Amino acid sequence: MHTGSYDMPFPALLRYTIGILILCGGFMVFFRHFFQI
């Protein structure tokens, strides 16, 4: 199986949006853990 080839490339905008959401979620968890809220 080729892990890098897809029939339909994943939309760059959707990838960017998901990445931002993951980063925001990670920062939220980090700050909550750091400040013990």
Coordinates of N, CA and C in Angstrom, one line a residue:
M1 N 0.8 -1.2 0.0 CA 0.0 0.0 0.0 C 0.9 1.2 0.0
H2 N 0.5 2.2 -0.8 CA 1.2 3.5 -0.8 C 0.6 4.4 0.2
T3 N 1.4 4.8 1.2 CA 0.8 5.6 2.3 C 0.8 7.1 1.9
G4 N 1.4 7.5 0.8 CA 1.5 8.9 0.4 C 0.6 9.3 -0.7
S5 N 0.0 8.3 -1.4 CA -0.8 8.6 -2.6 C -2.3 8.4 -2.3
Y6 N -3.1 9.4 -2.6 CA -4.6 9.3 -2.4 C -5.3 9.7 -3.7
D7 N -6.5 9.1 -3.9 CA -7.2 9.5 -5.1 C -7.7 11.0 -5.0
M8 N -8.1 11.4 -3.8 CA -8.5 12.8 -3.6 C -7.7 13.4 -2.5
P9 N -6.9 14.4 -2.9 CA -6.0 15.1 -1.9 C -6.8 15.8 -0.8
F10 N -6.3 15.7 0.4 CA -7.1 16.3 1.5 C -7.0 17.8 1.4
P11 N -8.2 18.5 1.5 CA -8.2 20.0 1.4 C -7.2 20.7 2.3
A12 N -6.4 21.5 1.8 CA -5.4 22.2 2.6 C -6.1 23.1 3.7
L13 N -7.2 23.7 3.3 CA -7.9 24.6 4.3 C -8.4 23.8 5.4
L14 N -9.0 22.6 5.1 CA -9.5 21.8 6.2 C -8.4 21.3 7.1
R15 N -7.2 20.9 6.5 CA -6.1 20.5 7.3 C -5.6 21.6 8.2
Y16 N -5.6 22.8 7.6 CA -5.1 24.0 8.4 C -6.1 24.3 9.6
T17 N -7.4 24.2 9.3 CA -8.4 24.4 10.3 C -8.3 23.4 11.5
I18 N -8.2 22.1 11.1 CA -8.0 21.0 12.1 C -6.8 21.2 12.9
G19 N -5.7 21.6 12.2 CA -4.4 21.9 12.9 C -4.6 23.0 14.0
I20 N -5.2 24.1 13.6 CA -5.5 25.2 14.5 C -6.3 24.8 15.7
L21 N -7.4 24.0 15.4 CA -8.2 23.5 16.5 C -7.4 22.6 17.5
I22 N -6.6 21.7 16.9 CA -5.8 20.9 17.8 C -4.8 21.7 18.6
L23 N -4.2 22.7 18.0 CA -3.2 23.5 18.7 C -4.0 24.3 19.8
C24 N -5.1 24.9 19.5 CA -5.9 25.6 20.5 C -6.3 24.7 21.7
G25 N -6.7 23.5 21.3 CA -7.1 22.5 22.4 C -5.9 22.2 23.3
G26 N -4.8 22.0 22.6 CA -3.6 21.7 23.4 C -3.2 22.8 24.3
F27 N -3.3 24.1 23.8 CA -3.0 25.2 24.7 C -4.0 25.4 25.8
M28 N -5.2 25.1 25.5 CA -6.3 25.1 26.6 C -5.9 24.2 27.7
V29 N -5.6 22.9 27.3 CA -5.3 21.9 28.3 C -4.0 22.3 29.1
F30 N -3.0 22.8 28.4 CA -1.8 23.2 29.0 C -2.0 24.3 30.0
F31 N -2.8 25.3 29.7 CA -3.0 26.4 30.6 C -3.8 26.0 31.8
R32 N -4.8 25.1 31.5 CA -5.7 24.6 32.6 C -4.8 23.8 33.6
H33 N -3.9 23.0 33.1 CA -3.0 22.2 33.9 C -2.0 23.1 34.6
F34 N -1.5 24.1 33.9 CA -0.5 25.0 34.5 C -1.0 25.8 35.6
F35 N -2.2 26.4 35.4 CA -2.8 27.3 36.4 C -3.7 26.6 37.4
Q36 N -3.9 25.3 37.2 CA -4.7 24.4 38.1 C -6.1 25.0 38.2
I37 N -6.8 25.4 37.1 CA -8.1 26.0 37.1 C -9.1 24.8 37.2

